[in-house]
Amino acid sequence: GDSVTQMEGPVTLSEEAFLTINCTYTATGYPSLFWYVQYPGEGLQLLLKATKADDKGSNKGFEATYRKETTSFHLEKGSVQVSDSAVYFCARGSQGNLIFGKGTKLSVKP
Amino acid sequence: DVKVTQSSRYLVKRTGEKVFLECVQDMDHENMFWYRQDPGLGLRLIYFSYDVKMKEKGDIPEGYSVSREKKERFSLILESASTNQTSMYLCASTSGQGKMSNQPQHFGDGTRLSIL
């Protein structure tokens, strides 16, 4: 069935470091792709999305590009801040539902 | 902004109790979902609903049921709570046309349920 695989954490970075969180998805159909963020004690918030190949989603300095040829949707940020510390989930659309990766915990140290 | 409200942030219940978790959304969304979130397992779909009085099983429906009597409200029911149902429960909603929907989901803040 459909699935999403993202890099396991935790990931610990210093402030202003470059961030990449890898995500790959199964290639069934032409799904929309999403990144969600979960701050401590809260639910998931949509961070960005892309609906077709070569689309780039962006928000709050984060970016991800829908790569059909590599079935990937890697999350990147050029300079992370302490406030970016959270758990990040990659997800793909699947018949009206979402399939989530297991999440990657990011900790940013000052 | 879409608001998805879950009735409780924290809940403690006893083994064998019948437990109700309530979720309300204010954007007239057709689709609503219940997930549980556990460390190392990510989010797992319990049940979802594409319309009033409609429901479909997700990946882990055993031990749960749901009710959707009104469009804005989707309830998760633990028929006889057990300790392995201790978890974070997340409700979500989205617009769209049932299984054709490709829209992002909007989440509530979650209910952390402990079964003693």
PDB file of C-alpha atoms in Angstrom:
ATOM      1  CA  GLY A   1       0.000   0.000   0.000  1.00  0.00           C
ATOM      2  CA  ASP A   2       0.859   3.659   0.022  1.00  0.00           C
ATOM      3  CA  SER A   3       3.574   4.715   2.421  1.00  0.00           C
ATOM      4  CA  VAL A   4       5.859   7.567   3.412  1.00  0.00           C
ATOM      5  CA  THR A   5       9.374   7.157   4.731  1.00  0.00           C
ATOM      6  CA  GLN A   6      11.207   9.963   6.449  1.00  0.00           C
ATOM      7  CA  MET A   7      14.568  10.113   8.126  1.00  0.00           C
ATOM      8  CA  GLU A   8      14.592   9.084  11.736  1.00  0.00           C
ATOM      9  CA  GLY A   9      15.567  11.567  14.352  1.00  0.00           C
ATOM     10  CA  PRO A  10      16.264  13.094  16.572  1.00  0.00           C
ATOM     11  CA  VAL A  11      18.121  15.773  14.668  1.00  0.00           C
ATOM     12  CA  THR A  12      20.081  18.278  16.732  1.00  0.00           C
ATOM     13  CA  LEU A  13      21.420  21.431  15.117  1.00  0.00           C
ATOM     14  CA  SER A  14      22.936  24.698  16.216  1.00  0.00           C
ATOM     15  CA  GLU A  15      21.087  27.916  15.500  1.00  0.00           C
ATOM     16  CA  GLU A  16      21.598  29.183  11.921  1.00  0.00           C
ATOM     17  CA  ALA A  17      22.588  25.737  10.650  1.00  0.00           C
ATOM     18  CA  PHE A  18      21.165  24.319   7.417  1.00  0.00           C
ATOM     19  CA  LEU A  19      18.376  21.777   7.789  1.00  0.00           C
ATOM     20  CA  THR A  20      17.399  18.889   5.540  1.00  0.00           C
ATOM     21  CA  ILE A  21      14.838  16.266   6.515  1.00  0.00           C
ATOM     22  CA  ASN A  22      14.508  13.570   3.880  1.00  0.00           C
ATOM     23  CA  CYS A  23      11.135  12.179   2.817  1.00  0.00           C
ATOM     24  CA  THR A  24      10.248   9.654   0.132  1.00  0.00           C
ATOM     25  CA  TYR A  25       6.821   8.331  -0.816  1.00  0.00           C
ATOM     26  CA  THR A  26       5.361   5.453  -2.774  1.00  0.00           C
ATOM     27  CA  ALA A  27       4.596   6.482  -6.313  1.00  0.00           C
ATOM     28  CA  THR A  28       1.005   5.255  -6.670  1.00  0.00           C
ATOM     29  CA  GLY A  29      -0.917   7.835  -8.627  1.00  0.00           C
ATOM     30  CA  TYR A  30      -0.187  11.568  -8.374  1.00  0.00           C
ATOM     31  CA  PRO A  31      -0.643  12.433  -4.735  1.00  0.00           C
ATOM     32  CA  SER A  32      -0.469  15.805  -3.081  1.00  0.00           C
ATOM     33  CA  LEU A  33       2.414  16.039  -0.639  1.00  0.00           C
ATOM     34  CA  PHE A  34       2.549  17.855   2.677  1.00  0.00           C
ATOM     35  CA  TRP A  35       4.822  18.770   5.538  1.00  0.00           C
ATOM     36  CA  TYR A  36       3.247  19.229   8.960  1.00  0.00           C
ATOM     37  CA  VAL A  37       4.874  20.550  12.125  1.00  0.00           C
ATOM     38  CA  GLN A  38       3.957  19.699  15.708  1.00  0.00           C
ATOM     39  CA  TYR A  39       5.175  21.984  18.480  1.00  0.00           C
ATOM     40  CA  PRO A  40       5.307  20.582  22.018  1.00  0.00           C
ATOM     41  CA  GLY A  41       1.863  20.029  23.494  1.00  0.00           C
ATOM     42  CA  GLU A  42       0.022  20.958  20.317  1.00  0.00           C
ATOM     43  CA  GLY A  43      -1.664  19.314  17.366  1.00  0.00           C
ATOM     44  CA  LEU A  44      -0.239  19.228  13.852  1.00  0.00           C
ATOM     45  CA  GLN A  45      -0.113  22.363  11.747  1.00  0.00           C
ATOM     46  CA  LEU A  46       0.252  22.412   7.991  1.00  0.00           C
ATOM     47  CA  LEU A  47       3.671  23.828   7.145  1.00  0.00           C
ATOM     48  CA  LEU A  48       3.641  23.590   3.356  1.00  0.00           C
ATOM     49  CA  LYS A  49       2.260  21.558   0.490  1.00  0.00           C
ATOM     50  CA  ALA A  50       2.783  20.729  -3.191  1.00  0.00           C
ATOM     51  CA  THR A  51       0.165  19.296  -5.488  1.00  0.00           C
ATOM     52  CA  LYS A  52       2.082  18.270  -8.611  1.00  0.00           C
ATOM     53  CA  ALA A  53       5.507  17.403  -9.909  1.00  0.00           C
ATOM     54  CA  ASP A  54       8.134  20.188  -9.691  1.00  0.00           C
ATOM     55  CA  ASP A  55       5.922  22.311  -7.430  1.00  0.00           C
ATOM     56  CA  LYS A  56       7.794  23.974  -4.607  1.00  0.00           C
ATOM     57  CA  GLY A  57       5.979  24.537  -1.350  1.00  0.00           C
ATOM     58  CA  SER A  58       7.331  27.184   0.990  1.00  0.00           C
ATOM     59  CA  ASN A  59       6.454  28.778   4.303  1.00  0.00           C
ATOM     60  CA  LYS A  60       8.340  30.416   7.193  1.00  0.00           C
ATOM     61  CA  GLY A  61      11.674  29.900   5.414  1.00  0.00           C
ATOM     62  CA  PHE A  62      11.050  26.185   4.867  1.00  0.00           C
ATOM     63  CA  GLU A  63      10.928  24.741   1.365  1.00  0.00           C
ATOM     64  CA  ALA A  64      10.227  21.385  -0.251  1.00  0.00           C
ATOM     65  CA  THR A  65      10.108  20.433  -3.928  1.00  0.00           C
ATOM     66  CA  TYR A  66       7.911  17.668  -5.345  1.00  0.00           C
ATOM     67  CA  ARG A  67      10.356  15.391  -7.181  1.00  0.00           C
ATOM     68  CA  LYS A  68       8.471  12.788  -9.159  1.00  0.00           C
ATOM     69  CA  GLU A  69      11.586  11.180 -10.638  1.00  0.00           C
ATOM     70  CA  THR A  70      13.002  10.399  -7.185  1.00  0.00           C
ATOM     71  CA  THR A  71       9.616  10.202  -5.385  1.00  0.00           C
ATOM     72  CA  SER A  72      10.959  12.623  -2.802  1.00  0.00           C
ATOM     73  CA  PHE A  73       9.788  15.725  -0.953  1.00  0.00           C
ATOM     74  CA  HIS A  74      12.712  16.744   1.239  1.00  0.00           C
ATOM     75  CA  LEU A  75      12.238  19.606   3.698  1.00  0.00           C
ATOM     76  CA  GLU A  76      14.936  22.283   3.817  1.00  0.00           C
ATOM     77  CA  LYS A  77      15.634  25.488   5.667  1.00  0.00           C
ATOM     78  CA  GLY A  78      18.700  27.605   5.205  1.00  0.00           C
ATOM     79  CA  SER A  79      19.053  28.897   8.767  1.00  0.00           C
ATOM     80  CA  VAL A  80      17.161  27.273  11.613  1.00  0.00           C
ATOM     81  CA  GLN A  81      16.125  29.034  14.799  1.00  0.00           C
ATOM     82  CA  VAL A  82      15.517  27.734  18.305  1.00  0.00           C
ATOM     83  CA  SER A  83      11.806  28.301  17.710  1.00  0.00           C
ATOM     84  CA  ASP A  84      11.895  25.698  14.910  1.00  0.00           C
ATOM     85  CA  SER A  85      12.359  22.940  17.488  1.00  0.00           C
ATOM     86  CA  ALA A  86       9.429  20.600  16.874  1.00  0.00           C
ATOM     87  CA  VAL A  87       8.457  17.300  15.293  1.00  0.00           C
ATOM     88  CA  TYR A  88       8.081  17.369  11.503  1.00  0.00           C
ATOM     89  CA  PHE A  89       5.837  14.977   9.599  1.00  0.00           C
ATOM     90  CA  CYS A  90       5.856  14.288   5.885  1.00  0.00           C
ATOM     91  CA  ALA A  91       2.554  13.095   4.395  1.00  0.00           C
ATOM     92  CA  ARG A  92       1.027  12.096   1.069  1.00  0.00           C
ATOM     93  CA  GLY A  93      -2.581  12.163  -0.032  1.00  0.00           C
ATOM     94  CA  SER A  94      -4.243   8.815  -0.508  1.00  0.00           C
ATOM     95  CA  GLN A  95      -7.901   8.417  -1.481  1.00  0.00           C
ATOM     96  CA  GLY A  96      -9.115  11.337   0.574  1.00  0.00           C
ATOM     97  CA  ASN A  97      -6.895  10.491   3.490  1.00  0.00           C
ATOM     98  CA  LEU A  98      -3.289  11.220   4.423  1.00  0.00           C
ATOM     99  CA  ILE A  99      -0.478   8.738   4.938  1.00  0.00           C
ATOM    100  CA  PHE A 100       2.073  10.092   7.403  1.00  0.00           C
ATOM    101  CA  GLY A 101       5.703   9.360   7.988  1.00  0.00           C
ATOM    102  CA  LYS A 102       6.722   8.572  11.555  1.00  0.00           C
ATOM    103  CA  GLY A 103       7.986  12.069  12.251  1.00  0.00           C
ATOM    104  CA  THR A 104      11.399  13.604  12.789  1.00  0.00           C
ATOM    105  CA  LYS A 105      12.156  15.453  15.989  1.00  0.00           C
ATOM    106  CA  LEU A 106      14.284  18.545  15.503  1.00  0.00           C
ATOM    107  CA  SER A 107      16.085  20.259  18.370  1.00  0.00           C
ATOM    108  CA  VAL A 108      17.856  23.547  17.701  1.00  0.00           C
ATOM    109  CA  LYS A 109      20.391  24.717  20.269  1.00  0.00           C
ATOM    110  CA  PRO A 110      21.293  28.381  20.762  1.00  0.00           C
TER     111      PRO A 110
ATOM    112  CA  ASP B   1      -8.939  30.206  10.032  1.00  0.00           C
ATOM    113  CA  VAL B   2     -10.266  26.711  10.414  1.00  0.00           C
ATOM    114  CA  LYS B   3     -10.774  25.723  14.004  1.00  0.00           C
ATOM    115  CA  VAL B   4     -10.916  22.124  15.127  1.00  0.00           C
ATOM    116  CA  THR B   5     -11.763  21.828  18.802  1.00  0.00           C
ATOM    117  CA  GLN B   6     -11.292  18.728  20.891  1.00  0.00           C
ATOM    118  CA  SER B   7     -13.293  18.719  24.088  1.00  0.00           C
ATOM    119  CA  SER B   8     -10.479  17.766  26.465  1.00  0.00           C
ATOM    120  CA  ARG B   9      -6.707  18.263  26.458  1.00  0.00           C
ATOM    121  CA  TYR B  10      -6.146  15.664  29.181  1.00  0.00           C
ATOM    122  CA  LEU B  11      -8.353  12.809  30.288  1.00  0.00           C
ATOM    123  CA  VAL B  12      -7.868  10.024  32.811  1.00  0.00           C
ATOM    124  CA  LYS B  13     -10.197   7.029  32.785  1.00  0.00           C
ATOM    125  CA  ARG B  14     -10.288   3.539  34.241  1.00  0.00           C
ATOM    126  CA  THR B  15     -10.059   0.181  32.511  1.00  0.00           C
ATOM    127  CA  GLY B  16     -13.443  -0.980  31.298  1.00  0.00           C
ATOM    128  CA  GLU B  17     -15.045   2.460  31.166  1.00  0.00           C
ATOM    129  CA  LYS B  18     -16.798   3.699  28.069  1.00  0.00           C
ATOM    130  CA  VAL B  19     -14.950   6.814  26.922  1.00  0.00           C
ATOM    131  CA  PHE B  20     -16.148   9.541  24.578  1.00  0.00           C
ATOM    132  CA  LEU B  21     -13.784  11.926  22.802  1.00  0.00           C
ATOM    133  CA  GLU B  22     -15.498  14.817  21.073  1.00  0.00           C
ATOM    134  CA  CYS B  23     -14.337  16.882  18.120  1.00  0.00           C
ATOM    135  CA  VAL B  24     -16.018  19.886  16.519  1.00  0.00           C
ATOM    136  CA  GLN B  25     -14.978  21.846  13.439  1.00  0.00           C
ATOM    137  CA  ASP B  26     -16.364  25.189  12.375  1.00  0.00           C
ATOM    138  CA  MET B  27     -15.674  25.239   8.620  1.00  0.00           C
ATOM    139  CA  ASP B  28     -18.446  23.033   7.287  1.00  0.00           C
ATOM    140  CA  HIS B  29     -15.898  20.391   6.264  1.00  0.00           C
ATOM    141  CA  GLU B  30     -17.234  17.167   4.851  1.00  0.00           C
ATOM    142  CA  ASN B  31     -14.372  14.925   5.949  1.00  0.00           C
ATOM    143  CA  MET B  32     -13.310  14.224   9.502  1.00  0.00           C
ATOM    144  CA  PHE B  33     -10.695  11.883  10.939  1.00  0.00           C
ATOM    145  CA  TRP B  34      -9.507  10.358  14.190  1.00  0.00           C
ATOM    146  CA  TYR B  35      -5.866   9.376  14.699  1.00  0.00           C
ATOM    147  CA  ARG B  36      -3.815   8.151  17.581  1.00  0.00           C
ATOM    148  CA  GLN B  37      -0.208   9.193  17.968  1.00  0.00           C
ATOM    149  CA  ASP B  38       2.328   7.046  19.767  1.00  0.00           C
ATOM    150  CA  PRO B  39       6.107   7.444  20.092  1.00  0.00           C
ATOM    151  CA  GLY B  40       7.952   5.675  17.308  1.00  0.00           C
ATOM    152  CA  LEU B  41       4.722   4.858  15.447  1.00  0.00           C
ATOM    153  CA  GLY B  42       3.704   8.267  14.174  1.00  0.00           C
ATOM    154  CA  LEU B  43       0.031   8.876  13.399  1.00  0.00           C
ATOM    155  CA  ARG B  44      -2.258   5.956  12.777  1.00  0.00           C
ATOM    156  CA  LEU B  45      -5.749   6.378  11.391  1.00  0.00           C
ATOM    157  CA  ILE B  46      -8.545   4.915  13.506  1.00  0.00           C
ATOM    158  CA  TYR B  47     -11.704   5.967  11.668  1.00  0.00           C
ATOM    159  CA  PHE B  48     -12.806   8.589   9.209  1.00  0.00           C
ATOM    160  CA  SER B  49     -16.051   9.988   7.883  1.00  0.00           C
ATOM    161  CA  TYR B  50     -16.890  11.610   4.558  1.00  0.00           C
ATOM    162  CA  ASP B  51     -20.360  12.772   5.489  1.00  0.00           C
ATOM    163  CA  VAL B  52     -22.981  12.727   8.195  1.00  0.00           C
ATOM    164  CA  LYS B  53     -23.783   9.201   9.346  1.00  0.00           C
ATOM    165  CA  MET B  54     -21.019   7.795   7.171  1.00  0.00           C
ATOM    166  CA  LYS B  55     -17.920   6.156   8.598  1.00  0.00           C
ATOM    167  CA  GLU B  56     -15.075   4.029   7.380  1.00  0.00           C
ATOM    168  CA  LYS B  57     -12.480   2.030   9.244  1.00  0.00           C
ATOM    169  CA  GLY B  58      -8.915   3.183   9.177  1.00  0.00           C
ATOM    170  CA  ASP B  59      -5.833   1.145   9.949  1.00  0.00           C
ATOM    171  CA  ILE B  60      -6.510   0.384  13.619  1.00  0.00           C
ATOM    172  CA  PRO B  61     -10.280   0.438  14.315  1.00  0.00           C
ATOM    173  CA  GLU B  62     -10.347  -2.416  16.828  1.00  0.00           C
ATOM    174  CA  GLY B  63     -11.694  -1.350  20.199  1.00  0.00           C
ATOM    175  CA  TYR B  64     -13.095   1.915  18.835  1.00  0.00           C
ATOM    176  CA  SER B  65     -16.276   3.171  17.248  1.00  0.00           C
ATOM    177  CA  VAL B  66     -17.352   6.572  15.979  1.00  0.00           C
ATOM    178  CA  SER B  67     -20.454   8.676  15.623  1.00  0.00           C
ATOM    179  CA  ARG B  68     -21.224  11.476  13.206  1.00  0.00           C
ATOM    180  CA  GLU B  69     -24.787  12.682  13.745  1.00  0.00           C
ATOM    181  CA  LYS B  70     -24.037  16.259  12.690  1.00  0.00           C
ATOM    182  CA  LYS B  71     -21.631  17.516  10.058  1.00  0.00           C
ATOM    183  CA  GLU B  72     -19.543  19.558  12.476  1.00  0.00           C
ATOM    184  CA  ARG B  73     -19.120  16.901  15.143  1.00  0.00           C
ATOM    185  CA  PHE B  74     -17.215  13.615  15.061  1.00  0.00           C
ATOM    186  CA  SER B  75     -17.033  11.519  18.210  1.00  0.00           C
ATOM    187  CA  LEU B  76     -14.615   8.708  18.995  1.00  0.00           C
ATOM    188  CA  ILE B  77     -15.844   6.063  21.406  1.00  0.00           C
ATOM    189  CA  LEU B  78     -13.759   3.572  23.337  1.00  0.00           C
ATOM    190  CA  GLU B  79     -16.304   0.876  24.066  1.00  0.00           C
ATOM    191  CA  SER B  80     -14.395  -0.644  26.994  1.00  0.00           C
ATOM    192  CA  ALA B  81     -11.166   1.217  27.653  1.00  0.00           C
ATOM    193  CA  SER B  82      -7.966  -0.756  28.057  1.00  0.00           C
ATOM    194  CA  THR B  83      -4.486   0.315  29.118  1.00  0.00           C
ATOM    195  CA  ASN B  84      -3.124  -0.157  25.588  1.00  0.00           C
ATOM    196  CA  GLN B  85      -5.417   2.661  24.473  1.00  0.00           C
ATOM    197  CA  THR B  86      -3.425   5.163  26.492  1.00  0.00           C
ATOM    198  CA  SER B  87      -2.293   7.580  23.818  1.00  0.00           C
ATOM    199  CA  MET B  88      -2.561  11.004  22.246  1.00  0.00           C
ATOM    200  CA  TYR B  89      -5.705  11.251  20.113  1.00  0.00           C
ATOM    201  CA  LEU B  90      -5.886  13.763  17.275  1.00  0.00           C
ATOM    202  CA  CYS B  91      -8.947  14.842  15.348  1.00  0.00           C
ATOM    203  CA  ALA B  92      -8.711  16.426  11.895  1.00  0.00           C
ATOM    204  CA  SER B  93     -11.023  17.763   9.208  1.00  0.00           C
ATOM    205  CA  THR B  94     -10.757  18.726   5.579  1.00  0.00           C
ATOM    206  CA  SER B  95     -12.918  19.966   2.767  1.00  0.00           C
ATOM    207  CA  GLY B  96     -13.285  18.038  -0.446  1.00  0.00           C
ATOM    208  CA  GLN B  97     -15.180  15.289  -2.073  1.00  0.00           C
ATOM    209  CA  GLY B  98     -14.715  12.183  -0.040  1.00  0.00           C
ATOM    210  CA  LYS B  99     -12.077   9.912  -1.505  1.00  0.00           C
ATOM    211  CA  MET B 100     -11.314  12.415  -4.258  1.00  0.00           C
ATOM    212  CA  SER B 101     -10.181  15.012  -1.756  1.00  0.00           C
ATOM    213  CA  ASN B 102      -6.546  16.024  -1.936  1.00  0.00           C
ATOM    214  CA  GLN B 103      -6.798  18.845   0.554  1.00  0.00           C
ATOM    215  CA  PRO B 104      -4.669  19.366   3.647  1.00  0.00           C
ATOM    216  CA  GLN B 105      -6.099  18.313   6.969  1.00  0.00           C
ATOM    217  CA  HIS B 106      -6.630  20.708   9.855  1.00  0.00           C
ATOM    218  CA  PHE B 107      -5.912  19.306  13.291  1.00  0.00           C
ATOM    219  CA  GLY B 108      -7.135  19.904  16.803  1.00  0.00           C
ATOM    220  CA  ASP B 109      -4.693  20.234  19.698  1.00  0.00           C
ATOM    221  CA  GLY B 110      -5.139  16.632  20.735  1.00  0.00           C
ATOM    222  CA  THR B 111      -6.445  14.775  23.771  1.00  0.00           C
ATOM    223  CA  ARG B 112      -3.908  12.967  25.908  1.00  0.00           C
ATOM    224  CA  LEU B 113      -5.829  10.010  27.273  1.00  0.00           C
ATOM    225  CA  SER B 114      -4.558   7.862  30.124  1.00  0.00           C
ATOM    226  CA  ILE B 115      -6.278   4.587  30.974  1.00  0.00           C
ATOM    227  CA  LEU B 116      -5.475   3.343  34.471  1.00  0.00           C
TER     228      LEU B 116
END
